[in-house]
Amino acid sequence: MMDVQCQGTEAALGTCTYKHAENLCEHFEDVGARCQDVRLVGGPHSCAGRVEVLVAGRWGTVCDDGWDEKDVAVVCRQLGCGQAVESLSSDVFGPGSESQPVLLTDVQCQGTEAALGTCTYEDPGGNCDHKEHVGARCHEVPKVPVRLVGSNATRCSGQVEIFHQGRWGTVCGLGWDLTDAKVLCRELGCGTPRYITQSCLKFSRSSEPILLGLLDCTGHETSLTQCQFQDWAEKPCPYHRDTGVKCQEPFALRLVDGPGRCAGRLEVQYDGEWGTVCDDHWSNSSADVVCRELGCGPAEPMVAKLRDRPRFGKATGRIWLDDVRCKGTEKTLQNCAHRVWGYHDCTHHEDISVVCQES
């Protein structure tokens, strides 16, 4: 299944609209779900709203008698929403439905419990109405619980920080290896790792505390948070060995200075910078791969090369690829054989151009 669209009221996932995947997805795009017996409703995001609990298969609200910040802290922890921000009344997020029962009152948490159901509470017994519902606001959880930071960091390179137990922190470099970095780069949409570091010298030291250490990934996880690790908050990290990584920037290509998106001088993006492709060993098979990758029609047959007159003008920047040899069946140009990125014996007089039929 892919492109699943549910209203949220369906009784089964199969009744939602969806498309058949037809091999358009990889397994690292598999989705997961975590079900809870508490939820926050009516707020700006999933970590803020009116508190509702599930009891005996029915959702209901919580009375505000005895409700305080310790109770909110437990709700936030149970939902994986980090630290509590504030306890709120029903005025902020609106009352629940009149058909909903009030299920809990006089909730008394110590603030350290893992779930609201383990706190002490009482049955309201009809002594609480819908104007007395409670709300909670927690720190919003980042969609991607890892990030790369530092004075010279980019989207795909920098010192590793991870969101753990409601706050950002770094990872001790003990045990950090390319397998761990592979998971991180894939999670960030940054391809594969080019190299890793175990010191702060490359990307400058983060001001955040060290939270995790001894990461141990198999390489198949979809997130760094799914790997084995040890809490490191109270332990020293030898020589301040924070982790860093440089991932391969996502591959991209384009046709420029032509009459449309399907014709022009070929440019590819590597390490965040656009550059051209030399015409040495270029063939119609390679042009077909480019056209297919861009969603255009078949490539027009090549004409005799005019090295001193590039069809769509000469570029002035990098020449990234040379000696490109495609079979014509590759899904992307980066899968074709070619020289090492940036190595060539060309000038911009040899920039290759491609003309595809409009799709």
Coordinates of C-alpha atoms in Angstrom, one line a residue, residues 72-212:
V72 CA 1.1 16.6 32.6
A73 CA 4.7 15.4 32.8
V74 CA 3.5 11.8 32.8
V75 CA 1.1 12.4 29.8
C76 CA 4.0 14.0 27.9
R77 CA 6.3 11.1 28.7
Q78 CA 3.7 8.5 27.7
L79 CA 3.2 10.1 24.4
G80 CA 6.9 10.5 23.7
C81 CA 6.4 14.3 23.6
G82 CA 9.4 15.2 25.7
Q83 CA 9.1 17.6 28.7
A84 CA 5.9 19.2 29.9
V85 CA 5.3 22.9 29.1
E86 CA 2.1 23.7 31.0
S87 CA -1.2 22.4 32.4
L88 CA -4.2 24.0 30.7
S89 CA -7.9 24.2 31.2
S90 CA -10.6 23.2 28.8
D91 CA -11.0 26.8 27.7
V92 CA -7.8 26.6 25.6
F93 CA -8.7 23.5 23.5
G94 CA -12.4 23.5 23.9
P95 CA -14.7 21.0 25.7
G96 CA -15.1 17.4 24.6
S97 CA -18.2 16.0 23.0
E98 CA -21.3 15.9 25.2
S99 CA -21.6 12.2 24.4
Q100 CA -18.1 11.6 25.9
P101 CA -18.0 10.4 29.5
V102 CA -15.7 12.0 32.1
L103 CA -13.6 9.0 33.1
L104 CA -11.1 10.2 35.6
T105 CA -10.8 12.7 38.4
D106 CA -8.4 13.5 41.3
V107 CA -5.5 12.2 39.3
Q108 CA -2.4 12.1 41.5
C109 CA 0.9 11.4 39.8
Q110 CA 4.4 11.6 41.3
G111 CA 5.7 12.8 37.9
T112 CA 8.0 9.9 37.3
E113 CA 5.4 7.3 36.1
A114 CA 5.7 5.9 32.6
A115 CA 1.9 6.1 32.0
L116 CA -1.1 7.9 33.3
G117 CA -2.8 4.6 34.1
T118 CA -0.3 3.8 36.8
C119 CA -1.1 7.0 38.8
T120 CA -3.8 7.0 41.5
Y121 CA -7.2 8.4 40.4
E122 CA -10.9 8.2 41.2
D123 CA -14.1 7.6 39.3
P124 CA -15.8 11.0 38.9
G125 CA -19.2 9.6 39.6
G126 CA -21.0 12.4 37.8
N127 CA -19.5 15.1 39.8
C128 CA -17.6 16.7 36.9
D129 CA -19.0 18.3 33.8
H130 CA -17.6 19.2 30.4
K131 CA -16.4 22.6 31.5
E132 CA -13.9 21.1 33.8
H133 CA -11.8 19.1 31.3
V134 CA -8.0 19.3 31.5
G135 CA -5.5 20.1 28.8
A136 CA -1.8 19.7 28.4
R137 CA 1.0 21.2 26.4
C138 CA 4.3 19.3 25.8
H139 CA 7.3 20.2 23.7
E140 CA 6.5 19.3 20.1
V141 CA 8.5 16.2 19.0
P142 CA 10.7 16.9 15.9
K143 CA 9.6 14.9 12.8
V144 CA 13.2 13.7 12.4
P145 CA 14.8 13.1 15.9
V146 CA 18.4 13.7 14.6
R147 CA 20.2 16.7 13.2
L148 CA 23.7 17.8 12.1
V149 CA 25.1 20.9 13.6
G150 CA 28.3 22.9 13.8
S151 CA 29.8 26.1 12.5
N152 CA 30.4 24.7 9.0
A153 CA 27.6 22.1 9.0
T154 CA 25.3 21.5 6.1
R155 CA 22.1 19.5 5.8
C156 CA 24.1 16.4 5.2
S157 CA 27.3 17.0 7.3
G158 CA 28.1 18.0 10.8
Q159 CA 28.2 17.0 14.4
V160 CA 25.4 14.5 15.3
E161 CA 22.7 15.5 17.8
I162 CA 19.8 13.3 18.8
F163 CA 16.4 14.1 20.4
H164 CA 16.2 11.8 23.5
Q165 CA 13.9 12.0 26.5
G166 CA 12.6 15.5 25.5
R167 CA 15.8 17.3 24.8
W168 CA 18.6 17.5 22.2
G169 CA 22.1 16.2 23.0
T170 CA 25.2 14.7 21.4
V171 CA 26.4 11.2 21.0
C172 CA 29.7 9.9 22.5
G173 CA 32.0 8.7 19.7
L174 CA 32.8 5.4 21.4
G175 CA 31.6 2.7 19.1
W176 CA 30.6 5.2 16.3
D177 CA 31.2 3.6 13.0
L178 CA 30.1 3.6 9.3
T179 CA 27.2 1.2 9.9
D180 CA 25.7 3.7 12.4
A181 CA 26.4 6.6 10.0
K182 CA 24.6 4.6 7.2
V183 CA 21.4 4.6 9.2
L184 CA 21.8 8.3 10.0
C185 CA 22.5 9.4 6.5
R186 CA 19.5 7.4 5.2
E187 CA 17.2 8.9 7.8
L188 CA 18.2 12.4 6.8
G189 CA 17.7 11.6 3.1
C190 CA 21.4 12.1 2.5
G191 CA 22.4 8.9 0.7
T192 CA 25.4 7.1 2.1
P193 CA 28.2 8.2 4.5
R194 CA 31.4 9.5 2.9
Y195 CA 33.3 9.6 6.2
I196 CA 32.8 9.8 10.0
T197 CA 34.6 11.7 12.8
Q198 CA 35.0 11.0 16.5
S199 CA 36.0 14.5 17.6
C200 CA 34.6 18.0 17.6
L201 CA 37.5 19.4 15.6
K202 CA 35.9 19.0 12.1
F203 CA 32.6 20.6 12.8
S204 CA 33.2 22.5 16.1
R205 CA 31.9 21.4 19.5
S206 CA 28.2 21.4 20.3
S207 CA 27.0 23.2 23.4
E208 CA 24.5 20.4 24.1
P209 CA 25.2 17.6 26.7
I210 CA 26.2 14.1 25.7
L211 CA 23.2 11.9 26.1
L212 CA 23.9 8.6 24.3

